[in-house]
Tab-separated table of C-alpha atoms and ligand atoms in Angstrom:
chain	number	residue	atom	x	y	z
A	15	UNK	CA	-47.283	24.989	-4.271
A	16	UNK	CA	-43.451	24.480	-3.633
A	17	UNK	CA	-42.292	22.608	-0.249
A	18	UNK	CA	-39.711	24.982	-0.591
A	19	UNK	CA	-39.446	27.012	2.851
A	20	UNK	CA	-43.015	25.318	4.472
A	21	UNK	CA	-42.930	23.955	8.249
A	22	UNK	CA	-44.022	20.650	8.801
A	23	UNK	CA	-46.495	20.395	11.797
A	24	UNK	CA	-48.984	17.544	10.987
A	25	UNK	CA	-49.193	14.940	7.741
A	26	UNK	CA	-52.160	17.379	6.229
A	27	UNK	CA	-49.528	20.226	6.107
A	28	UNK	CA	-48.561	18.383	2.753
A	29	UNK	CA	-50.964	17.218	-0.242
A	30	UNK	CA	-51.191	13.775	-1.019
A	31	UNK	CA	-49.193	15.185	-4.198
A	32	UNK	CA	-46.589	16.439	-2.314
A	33	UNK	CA	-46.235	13.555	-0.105
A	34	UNK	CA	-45.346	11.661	-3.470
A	35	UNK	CA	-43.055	13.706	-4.663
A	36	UNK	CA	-40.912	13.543	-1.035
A	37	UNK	CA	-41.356	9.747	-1.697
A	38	UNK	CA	-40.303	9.610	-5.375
A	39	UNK	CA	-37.493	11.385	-4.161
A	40	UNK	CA	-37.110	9.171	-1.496
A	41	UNK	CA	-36.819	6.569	-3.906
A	42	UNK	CA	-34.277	8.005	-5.973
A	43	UNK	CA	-32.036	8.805	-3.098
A	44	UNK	CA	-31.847	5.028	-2.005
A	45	UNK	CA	-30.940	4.381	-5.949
A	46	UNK	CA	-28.419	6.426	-6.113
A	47	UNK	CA	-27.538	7.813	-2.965
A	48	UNK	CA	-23.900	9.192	-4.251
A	49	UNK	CA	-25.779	11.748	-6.552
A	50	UNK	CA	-27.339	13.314	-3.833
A	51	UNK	CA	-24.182	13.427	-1.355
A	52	UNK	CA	-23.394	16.787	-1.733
A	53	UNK	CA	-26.431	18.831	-2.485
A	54	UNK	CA	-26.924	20.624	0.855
A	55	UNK	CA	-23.380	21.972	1.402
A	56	UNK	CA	-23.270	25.293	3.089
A	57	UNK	CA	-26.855	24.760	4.865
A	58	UNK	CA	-26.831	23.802	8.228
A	59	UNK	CA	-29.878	22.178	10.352
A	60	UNK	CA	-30.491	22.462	13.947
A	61	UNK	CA	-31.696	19.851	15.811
A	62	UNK	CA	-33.311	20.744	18.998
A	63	UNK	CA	-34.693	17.952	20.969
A	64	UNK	CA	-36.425	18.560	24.343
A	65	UNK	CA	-37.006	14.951	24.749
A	66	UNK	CA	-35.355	11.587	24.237
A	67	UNK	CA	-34.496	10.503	21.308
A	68	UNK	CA	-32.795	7.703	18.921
A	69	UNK	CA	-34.109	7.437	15.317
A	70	UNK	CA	-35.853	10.679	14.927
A	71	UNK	CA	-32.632	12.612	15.899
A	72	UNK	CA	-30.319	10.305	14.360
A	73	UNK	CA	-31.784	10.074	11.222
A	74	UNK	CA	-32.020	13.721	10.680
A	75	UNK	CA	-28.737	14.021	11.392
A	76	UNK	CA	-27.349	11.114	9.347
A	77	UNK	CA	-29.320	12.566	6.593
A	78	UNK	CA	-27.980	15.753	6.811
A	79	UNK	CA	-24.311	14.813	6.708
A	80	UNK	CA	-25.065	11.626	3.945
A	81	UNK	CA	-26.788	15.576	1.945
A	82	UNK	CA	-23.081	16.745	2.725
A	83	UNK	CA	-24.809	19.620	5.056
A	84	UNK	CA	-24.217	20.500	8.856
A	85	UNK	CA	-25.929	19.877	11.975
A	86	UNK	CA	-26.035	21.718	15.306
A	87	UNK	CA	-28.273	21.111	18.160
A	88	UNK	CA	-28.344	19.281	21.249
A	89	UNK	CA	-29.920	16.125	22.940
A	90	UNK	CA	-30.158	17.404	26.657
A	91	UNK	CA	-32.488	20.962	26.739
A	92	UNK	CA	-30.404	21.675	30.311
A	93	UNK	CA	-26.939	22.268	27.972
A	94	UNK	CA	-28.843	25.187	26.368
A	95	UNK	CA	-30.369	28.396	27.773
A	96	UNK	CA	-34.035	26.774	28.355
A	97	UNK	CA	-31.920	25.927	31.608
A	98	UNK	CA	-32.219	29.581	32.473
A	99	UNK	CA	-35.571	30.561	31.770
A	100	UNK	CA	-34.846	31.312	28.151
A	101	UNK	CA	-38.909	30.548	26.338
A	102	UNK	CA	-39.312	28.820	23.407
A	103	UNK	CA	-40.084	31.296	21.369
A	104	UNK	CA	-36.724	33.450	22.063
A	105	UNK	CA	-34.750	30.196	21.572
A	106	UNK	CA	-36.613	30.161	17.925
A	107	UNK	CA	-35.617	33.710	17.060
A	108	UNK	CA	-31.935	32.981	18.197
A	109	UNK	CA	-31.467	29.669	16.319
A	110	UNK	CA	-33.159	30.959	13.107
A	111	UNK	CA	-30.135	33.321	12.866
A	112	UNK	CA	-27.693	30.683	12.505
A	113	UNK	CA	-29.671	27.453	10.528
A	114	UNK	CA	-31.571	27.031	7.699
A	115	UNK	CA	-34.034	24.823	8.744
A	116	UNK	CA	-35.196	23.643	12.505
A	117	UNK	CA	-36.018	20.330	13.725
A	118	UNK	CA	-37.600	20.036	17.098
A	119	UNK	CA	-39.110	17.616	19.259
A	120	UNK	CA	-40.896	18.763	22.442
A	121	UNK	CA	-42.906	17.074	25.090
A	122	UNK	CA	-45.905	19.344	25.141
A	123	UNK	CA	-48.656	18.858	23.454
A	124	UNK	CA	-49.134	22.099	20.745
A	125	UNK	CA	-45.527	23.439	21.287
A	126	UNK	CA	-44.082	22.566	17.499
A	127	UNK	CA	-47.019	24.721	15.912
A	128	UNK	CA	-46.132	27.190	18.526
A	129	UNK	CA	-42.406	27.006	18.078
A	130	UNK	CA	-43.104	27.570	14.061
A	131	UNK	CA	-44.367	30.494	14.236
A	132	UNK	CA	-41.063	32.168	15.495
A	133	UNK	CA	-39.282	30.542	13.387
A	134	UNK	CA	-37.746	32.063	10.925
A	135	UNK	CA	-36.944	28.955	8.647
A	136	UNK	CA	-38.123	25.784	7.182
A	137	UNK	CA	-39.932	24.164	10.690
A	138	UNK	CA	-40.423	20.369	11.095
A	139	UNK	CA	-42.345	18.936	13.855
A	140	UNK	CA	-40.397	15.639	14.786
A	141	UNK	CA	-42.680	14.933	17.727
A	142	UNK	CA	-44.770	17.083	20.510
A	143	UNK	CA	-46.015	15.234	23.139
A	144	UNK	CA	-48.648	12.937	22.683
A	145	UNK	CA	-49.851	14.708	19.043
A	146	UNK	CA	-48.550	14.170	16.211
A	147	UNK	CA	-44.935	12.968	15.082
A	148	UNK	CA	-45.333	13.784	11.390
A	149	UNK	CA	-42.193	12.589	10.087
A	150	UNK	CA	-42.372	9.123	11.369
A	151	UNK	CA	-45.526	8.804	9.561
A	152	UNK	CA	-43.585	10.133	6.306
A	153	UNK	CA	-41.192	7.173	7.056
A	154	UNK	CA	-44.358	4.249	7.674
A	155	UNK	CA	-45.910	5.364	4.455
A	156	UNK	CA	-42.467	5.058	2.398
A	157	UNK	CA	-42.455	1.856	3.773
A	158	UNK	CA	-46.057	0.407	3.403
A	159	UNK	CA	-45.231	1.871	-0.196
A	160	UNK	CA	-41.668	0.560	-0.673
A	161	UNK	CA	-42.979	-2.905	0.644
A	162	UNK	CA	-46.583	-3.402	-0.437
A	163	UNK	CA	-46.398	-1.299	-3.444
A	164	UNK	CA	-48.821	0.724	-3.270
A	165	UNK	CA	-51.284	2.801	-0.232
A	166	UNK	CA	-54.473	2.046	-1.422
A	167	UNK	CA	-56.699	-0.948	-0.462
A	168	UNK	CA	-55.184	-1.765	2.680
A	169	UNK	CA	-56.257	-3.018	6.123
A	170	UNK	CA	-54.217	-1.444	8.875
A	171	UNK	CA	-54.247	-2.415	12.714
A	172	UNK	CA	-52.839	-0.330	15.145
A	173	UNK	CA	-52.224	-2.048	18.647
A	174	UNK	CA	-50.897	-0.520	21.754
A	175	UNK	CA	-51.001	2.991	23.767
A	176	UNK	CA	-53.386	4.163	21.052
A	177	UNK	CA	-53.983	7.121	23.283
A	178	UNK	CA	-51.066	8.687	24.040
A	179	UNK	CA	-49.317	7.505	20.659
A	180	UNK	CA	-48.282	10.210	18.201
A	181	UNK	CA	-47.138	7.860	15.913
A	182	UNK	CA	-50.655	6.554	15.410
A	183	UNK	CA	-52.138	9.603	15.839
A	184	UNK	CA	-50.608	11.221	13.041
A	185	UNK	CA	-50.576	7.915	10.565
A	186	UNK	CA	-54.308	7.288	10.835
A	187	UNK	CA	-54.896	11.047	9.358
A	188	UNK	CA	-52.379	10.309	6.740
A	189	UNK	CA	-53.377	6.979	5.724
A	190	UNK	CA	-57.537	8.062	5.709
A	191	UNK	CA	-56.239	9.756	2.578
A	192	UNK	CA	-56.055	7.054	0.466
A	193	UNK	CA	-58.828	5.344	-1.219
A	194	UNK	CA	-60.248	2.172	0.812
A	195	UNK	CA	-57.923	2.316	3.537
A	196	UNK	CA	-59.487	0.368	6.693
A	197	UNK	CA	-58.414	0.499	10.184
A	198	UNK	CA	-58.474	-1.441	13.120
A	199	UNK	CA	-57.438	-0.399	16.471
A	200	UNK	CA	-56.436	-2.817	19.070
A	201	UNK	CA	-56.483	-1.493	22.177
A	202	UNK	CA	-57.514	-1.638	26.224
A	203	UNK	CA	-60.413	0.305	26.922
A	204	UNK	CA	-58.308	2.830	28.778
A	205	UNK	CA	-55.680	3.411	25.848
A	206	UNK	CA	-58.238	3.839	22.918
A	207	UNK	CA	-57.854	6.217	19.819
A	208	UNK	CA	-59.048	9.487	21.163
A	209	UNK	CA	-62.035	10.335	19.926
A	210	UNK	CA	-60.447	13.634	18.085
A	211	UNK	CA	-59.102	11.068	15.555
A	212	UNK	CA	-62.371	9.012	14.869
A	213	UNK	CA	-63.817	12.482	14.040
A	214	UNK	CA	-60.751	12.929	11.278
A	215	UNK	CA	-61.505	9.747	9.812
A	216	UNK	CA	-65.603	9.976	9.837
A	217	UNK	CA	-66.983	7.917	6.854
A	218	UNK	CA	-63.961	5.654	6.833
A	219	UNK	CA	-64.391	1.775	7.617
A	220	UNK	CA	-62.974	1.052	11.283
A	221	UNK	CA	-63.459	-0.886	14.016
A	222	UNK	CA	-62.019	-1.000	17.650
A	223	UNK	CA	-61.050	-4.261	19.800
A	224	UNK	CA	-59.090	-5.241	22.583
A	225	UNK	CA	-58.399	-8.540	21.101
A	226	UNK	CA	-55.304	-9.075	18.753
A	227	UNK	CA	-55.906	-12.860	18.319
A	228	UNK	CA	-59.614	-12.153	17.083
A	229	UNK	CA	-58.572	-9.357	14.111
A	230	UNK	CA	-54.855	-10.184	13.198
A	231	UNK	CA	-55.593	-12.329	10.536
A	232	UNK	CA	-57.795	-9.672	8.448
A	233	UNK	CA	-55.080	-6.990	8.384
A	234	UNK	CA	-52.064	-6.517	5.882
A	235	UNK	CA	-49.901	-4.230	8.203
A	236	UNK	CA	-49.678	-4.803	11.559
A	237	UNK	CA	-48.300	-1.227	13.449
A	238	UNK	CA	-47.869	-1.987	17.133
A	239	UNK	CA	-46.676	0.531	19.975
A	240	UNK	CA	-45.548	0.715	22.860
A	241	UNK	CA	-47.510	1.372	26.203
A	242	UNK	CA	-46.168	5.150	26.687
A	243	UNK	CA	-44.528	5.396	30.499
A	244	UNK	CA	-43.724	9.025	30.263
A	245	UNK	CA	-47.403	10.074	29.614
A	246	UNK	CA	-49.113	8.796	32.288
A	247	UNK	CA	-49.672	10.151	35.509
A	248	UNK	CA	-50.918	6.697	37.415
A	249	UNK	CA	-47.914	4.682	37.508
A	250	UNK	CA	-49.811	2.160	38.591
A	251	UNK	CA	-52.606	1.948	35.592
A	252	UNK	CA	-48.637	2.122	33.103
A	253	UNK	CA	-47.775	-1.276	35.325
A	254	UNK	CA	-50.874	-2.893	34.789
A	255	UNK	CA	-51.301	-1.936	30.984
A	256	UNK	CA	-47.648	-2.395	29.612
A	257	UNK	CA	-47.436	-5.729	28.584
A	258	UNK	CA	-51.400	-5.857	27.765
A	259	UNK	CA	-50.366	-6.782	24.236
A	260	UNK	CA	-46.971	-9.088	23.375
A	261	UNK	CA	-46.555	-9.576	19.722
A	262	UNK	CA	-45.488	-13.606	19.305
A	263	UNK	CA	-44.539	-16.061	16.782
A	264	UNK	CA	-47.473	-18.301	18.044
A	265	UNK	CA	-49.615	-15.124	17.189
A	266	UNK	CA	-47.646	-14.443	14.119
A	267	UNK	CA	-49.026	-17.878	13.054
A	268	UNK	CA	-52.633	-16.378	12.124
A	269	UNK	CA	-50.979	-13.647	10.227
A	270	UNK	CA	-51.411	-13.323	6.296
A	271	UNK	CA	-47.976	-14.959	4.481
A	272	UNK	CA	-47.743	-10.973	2.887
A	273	UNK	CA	-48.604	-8.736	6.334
A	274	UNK	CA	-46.294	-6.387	7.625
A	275	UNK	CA	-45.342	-6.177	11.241
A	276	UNK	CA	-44.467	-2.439	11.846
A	277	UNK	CA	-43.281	-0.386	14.876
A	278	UNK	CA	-41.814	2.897	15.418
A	279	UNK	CA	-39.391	1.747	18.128
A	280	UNK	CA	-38.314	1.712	20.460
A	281	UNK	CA	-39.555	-2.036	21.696
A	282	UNK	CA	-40.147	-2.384	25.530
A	283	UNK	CA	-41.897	-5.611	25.104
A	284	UNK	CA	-44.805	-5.621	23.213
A	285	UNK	CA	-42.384	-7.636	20.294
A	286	UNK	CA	-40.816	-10.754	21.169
A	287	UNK	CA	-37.346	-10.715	19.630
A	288	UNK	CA	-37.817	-14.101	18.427
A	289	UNK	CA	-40.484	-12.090	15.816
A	290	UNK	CA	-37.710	-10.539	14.369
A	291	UNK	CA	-36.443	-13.310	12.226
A	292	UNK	CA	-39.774	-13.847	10.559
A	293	UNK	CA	-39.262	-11.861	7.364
A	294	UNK	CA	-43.045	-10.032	8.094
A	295	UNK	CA	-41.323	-7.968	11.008
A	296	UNK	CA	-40.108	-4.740	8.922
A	297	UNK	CA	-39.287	-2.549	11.849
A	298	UNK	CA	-35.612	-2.294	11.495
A	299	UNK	CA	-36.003	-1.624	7.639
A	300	UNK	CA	-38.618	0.888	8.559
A	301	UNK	CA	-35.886	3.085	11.037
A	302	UNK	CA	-33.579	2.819	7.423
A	303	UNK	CA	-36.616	4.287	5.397
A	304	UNK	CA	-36.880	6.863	7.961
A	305	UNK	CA	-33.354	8.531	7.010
A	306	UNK	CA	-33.815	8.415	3.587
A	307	UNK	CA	-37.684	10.355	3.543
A	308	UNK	CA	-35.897	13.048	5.981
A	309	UNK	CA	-32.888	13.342	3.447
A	310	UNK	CA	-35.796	13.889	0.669
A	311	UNK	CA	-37.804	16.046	2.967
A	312	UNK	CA	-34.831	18.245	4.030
A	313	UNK	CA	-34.448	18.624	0.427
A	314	UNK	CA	-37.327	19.971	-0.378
A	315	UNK	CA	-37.615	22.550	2.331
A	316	UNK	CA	-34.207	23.860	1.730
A	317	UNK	CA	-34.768	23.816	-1.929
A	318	UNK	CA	-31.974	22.247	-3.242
A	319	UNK	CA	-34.392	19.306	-5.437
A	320	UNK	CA	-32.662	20.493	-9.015
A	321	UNK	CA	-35.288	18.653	-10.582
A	322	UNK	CA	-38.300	20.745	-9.145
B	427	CP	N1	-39.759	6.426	16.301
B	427	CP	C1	-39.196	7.343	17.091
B	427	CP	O1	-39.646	8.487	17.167
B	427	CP	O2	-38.102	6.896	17.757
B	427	CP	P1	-37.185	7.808	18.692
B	427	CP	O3	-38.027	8.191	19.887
B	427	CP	O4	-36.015	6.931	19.066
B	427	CP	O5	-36.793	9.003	17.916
């Protein structure tokens, strides 16, 4: 089946087939970017984001323009008529009259699959609440790929706000898709992988911890998060959690020569900087990856990929 005018809502929206092609494409873009810097003149992209935002709307955007296409949107939900009452379904209808494809990122829960389905174009889900942010998992596995070659065989810890992260969320059910992928999740009893996950995942190798220093020297990519503030309720329980886990070079020190330290950003604390200059800590070139596997994915919704 064509990408060609599909939504993006969660990582199983695409086959692992069609996950490689946006990443061979991917690849080809950072090549040769210059052959690609016009193909999406005349289409436009709306960006609508509900929440804060740096990479996710950034990158989309850069993309756009580096595809030689347009962008309208906005950053602050109160500029637009949401302010007024207007629901997000009407607000679908409206802005499907003037782009080709949406991007939207919405702090409930559920609302991008609800959004989609009044939306007229190409729909991609670039984060609702604390689900499923499908896009930055397109951008971790271009750059387990780019950097360990290949997504097979690999032993993945995720550490942090397992609970309330959709970055995690969404990467566990698109990395349980490759052969011999284990996982193990670091986290405090309170911020474990909900249990909706595990279920995804049944019959795959994994094991839960609260202790980094016991497991970091089994795993080839280390993904941490960050404790999520805006999800919880007890602001006391975010106080006593938020620096549960800090990522330093003494604890790099275990650490395999070849694993990657990964993050989506943005860093509270959970990352020393001083981990930056070890050449393990990939985060920044992972925020890079993440514009060039939106400029593929735009792409291939709009249908503009000659070589399809
Ligand atoms: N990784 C990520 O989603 O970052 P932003 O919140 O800055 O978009």
């Amino acid at each position: 089946m064509k990408l060609q005018g599909r939504n993006l809502i969660q990582p199983e929206d695409f086959s692992i087939n069609e996950i490689d092609e946006i990443l061979s494409l991917s690849q080809n873009i950072i090549d040769n970017p210059s052959k690609y810097s016009r193909v999406c003149e005349g289409n436009l992209l709306a960006t609508l984001f509900y929440e804060p935002s740096t990479r996710t709307r950034f990158s989309f955007e850069a993309a756009m323009n580096r595809l030689g296409g347009k962008v309208i949107g906005f950053s602050e939900p109160n500029s637009s008529s949401t302010a007024k009452g207007e629901t997000l379904e009407d607000t679908m209808e409206t802005v499907s009259c003037y782009a080709d494809a949406i991007v939207m990122r919405h702090p409930r829960a559920g609302s991008a699959l609800e959004a989609s389905r009044f939306a007229r174009v190409p729909f991609i889900n670039a984060g609702d609440g604390g689900n499923q942010h499908p896009t930055q998992t397109l951008t971790d596995i271009l750059t387990i790929k780019s950097l360990k070659g290949n997504l097979e065989n690999h032993t993945i810890g995720l550490c942090g706000d397992l609970k309330n992260g959709r970055t995690v969320h969404s990467l566990v059910k698109a990395m349980a898709r490759y052969k011999n992928t284990k996982f193990v999740f670091i986290s405090p009893k309170e911020l474990e992988m909900p249990q909706y996950i595990k279920e995804v995942i049944a019959g795959h190798e994994y094991v839960e911890t609260n202790s980094l220093d016991e497991v970091i020297e089994d795993l080839d990519v280390l993904y941490m998060t960050r404790v999520q503030r805006e999800r919880f309720e007890d602001q006391e329980q975010y106080e006593r959690l938020k620096d549960y886990y800090i990522l330093t070079t003494e604890k790099m020190k275990k650490a395999k020569p070849d694993m990657l330290v990964m993050h989506p950003l943005p860093r509270v604390n959970e990352i020393d900087t001083e981990v930056d200059k070890d050449n393990r800590a990939v985060y920044f070139d992972q925020a890079k990856y993440g514009m060039y596997v939106r400029m593929a994915l735009i792409m291939k919704l709009l249908g503009v990929d000659k070589n399809e």
